[in-house]
Amino acid sequence: MSVRVRRIYDEPDPDDGLRVLVDRLWPRGVAKDAAHVDEWPKGLTPSAGLRTWFHGGGSYEEFRRRYEAELDAPEAAELLDGLRESVRKGRVTLLTASKTPERSHAQVLLEQLGG
């Protein structure tokens, strides 16, 4: 039905639906029981090398292109298909620790899911 991106540091919202952490590393300062994360598909996150490259000064446009290529890999593609199925069933909230979710991998995922 719908998908959105929120920061994991925000309080859970009753309208979040399925809460999916889309970061490879668990966010600092967030207790697992307080996060109310339903799924954590690490295979859907950017590779460590890509993440390091991007945070080292890589352009968002190039990051986006490389990350989309990573999403075509079999494991990531299967996880993405599963997430698409969840979106068809109801609301999905993608959670990230990124300070700028609109210029992160979470935004790329949002667009891949039709959000």
CSV table of C-alpha atoms in Angstrom, one decimal:
chain,number,residue,atom,x,y,z
A,1,MET,CA,0.0,0.0,0.0
A,2,SER,CA,2.6,2.6,1.0
A,3,VAL,CA,6.2,3.0,2.0
A,4,ARG,CA,8.1,5.7,3.8
A,5,VAL,CA,11.5,6.5,5.3
A,6,ARG,CA,12.0,7.6,8.9
A,7,ARG,CA,15.0,8.0,11.1
A,8,ILE,CA,15.4,5.2,13.7
A,9,TYR,CA,16.0,7.8,16.4
A,10,ASP,CA,12.4,9.0,16.0
A,11,GLU,CA,9.8,7.5,18.3
A,12,PRO,CA,7.9,4.6,16.7
A,13,ASP,CA,4.6,5.6,15.2
A,14,PRO,CA,1.4,3.5,15.3
A,15,ASP,CA,1.1,4.1,11.6
A,16,ASP,CA,4.6,2.7,10.8
A,17,GLY,CA,3.3,-0.7,9.9
A,18,LEU,CA,6.2,-3.1,9.2
A,19,ARG,CA,9.4,-1.5,10.5
A,20,VAL,CA,12.5,-2.4,8.5
A,21,LEU,CA,16.0,-1.4,9.5
A,22,VAL,CA,17.9,-0.8,6.2
A,23,ASP,CA,21.3,0.0,7.7
A,24,ARG,CA,24.1,-2.7,7.8
A,25,LEU,CA,25.2,-1.6,11.3
A,26,TRP,CA,23.0,-1.3,14.3
A,27,PRO,CA,22.5,2.4,15.1
A,28,ARG,CA,24.5,3.8,18.1
A,29,GLY,CA,22.5,4.6,21.2
A,30,VAL,CA,19.3,2.7,20.2
A,31,ALA,CA,18.2,-0.2,22.4
A,32,LYS,CA,17.0,-3.1,20.3
A,33,ASP,CA,13.8,-3.6,22.3
A,34,ALA,CA,13.0,0.1,22.1
A,35,ALA,CA,13.5,0.3,18.3
A,36,HIS,CA,10.6,-2.0,17.5
A,37,VAL,CA,12.3,-3.3,14.4
A,38,ASP,CA,10.4,-6.1,12.6
A,39,GLU,CA,13.0,-7.0,10.0
A,40,TRP,CA,16.7,-6.2,9.4
A,41,PRO,CA,17.7,-7.5,5.9
A,42,LYS,CA,21.4,-6.7,6.0
A,43,GLY,CA,21.8,-8.2,2.5
A,44,LEU,CA,19.8,-5.3,1.1
A,45,THR,CA,22.2,-2.6,2.5
A,46,PRO,CA,25.1,-1.0,0.6
A,47,SER,CA,28.3,-3.0,0.8
A,48,ALA,CA,30.9,-1.8,3.3
A,49,GLY,CA,33.2,-0.7,0.4
A,50,LEU,CA,30.5,1.4,-1.2
A,51,ARG,CA,29.4,2.9,2.1
A,52,THR,CA,33.1,3.8,2.9
A,53,TRP,CA,33.6,5.3,-0.6
A,54,PHE,CA,30.4,7.4,-0.3
A,55,HIS,CA,31.2,8.7,3.2
A,56,GLY,CA,34.8,9.5,2.1
A,57,GLY,CA,33.4,12.1,-0.3
A,58,GLY,CA,31.9,10.2,-3.2
A,59,SER,CA,29.1,11.9,-5.1
A,60,TYR,CA,25.5,10.9,-4.3
A,61,GLU,CA,24.7,10.3,-8.0
A,62,GLU,CA,27.6,7.9,-8.4
A,63,PHE,CA,26.7,6.2,-5.1
A,64,ARG,CA,23.1,5.8,-6.3
A,65,ARG,CA,24.3,4.2,-9.6
A,66,ARG,CA,26.6,1.8,-7.8
A,67,TYR,CA,24.0,0.9,-5.1
A,68,GLU,CA,21.4,0.2,-7.7
A,69,ALA,CA,23.9,-2.2,-9.4
A,70,GLU,CA,24.4,-3.9,-6.0
A,71,LEU,CA,20.6,-4.3,-5.7
A,72,ASP,CA,20.6,-6.4,-8.9
A,73,ALA,CA,22.8,-9.1,-7.2
A,74,PRO,CA,20.7,-12.3,-6.5
A,75,GLU,CA,20.6,-12.0,-2.7
A,76,ALA,CA,19.7,-8.3,-2.7
A,77,ALA,CA,17.2,-8.7,-5.6
A,78,GLU,CA,15.4,-11.5,-3.6
A,79,LEU,CA,15.2,-9.4,-0.5
A,80,LEU,CA,14.0,-6.5,-2.5
A,81,ASP,CA,11.2,-8.6,-4.0
A,82,GLY,CA,10.2,-9.8,-0.5
A,83,LEU,CA,10.0,-6.1,0.6
A,84,ARG,CA,7.9,-5.3,-2.4
A,85,GLU,CA,5.5,-8.0,-1.4
A,86,SER,CA,5.3,-6.5,2.1
A,87,VAL,CA,4.5,-3.1,0.6
A,88,ARG,CA,1.7,-4.7,-1.4
A,89,LYS,CA,0.2,-6.0,1.9
A,90,GLY,CA,0.4,-2.8,3.9
A,91,ARG,CA,2.5,0.1,5.1
A,92,VAL,CA,6.2,-0.4,5.4
A,93,THR,CA,8.6,2.1,7.1
A,94,LEU,CA,12.2,2.0,6.2
A,95,LEU,CA,14.4,2.9,9.2
A,96,THR,CA,17.8,4.5,8.9
A,97,ALA,CA,20.3,6.3,11.2
A,98,SER,CA,21.3,8.6,8.3
A,99,LYS,CA,21.2,12.3,9.1
A,100,THR,CA,20.0,13.0,5.6
A,101,PRO,CA,17.7,10.1,4.6
A,102,GLU,CA,16.7,11.9,1.4
A,103,ARG,CA,20.4,11.6,0.2
A,104,SER,CA,21.0,8.1,1.4
A,105,HIS,CA,20.5,4.4,0.4
A,106,ALA,CA,17.1,4.6,2.1
A,107,GLN,CA,15.9,7.0,-0.5
A,108,VAL,CA,17.1,4.7,-3.3
A,109,LEU,CA,15.2,1.8,-1.7
A,110,LEU,CA,12.1,4.0,-1.3
A,111,GLU,CA,12.1,4.7,-5.0
A,112,GLN,CA,12.8,1.0,-5.9
A,113,LEU,CA,9.7,0.2,-3.8
A,114,GLY,CA,7.5,2.7,-5.6
A,115,GLY,CA,7.5,5.3,-2.8
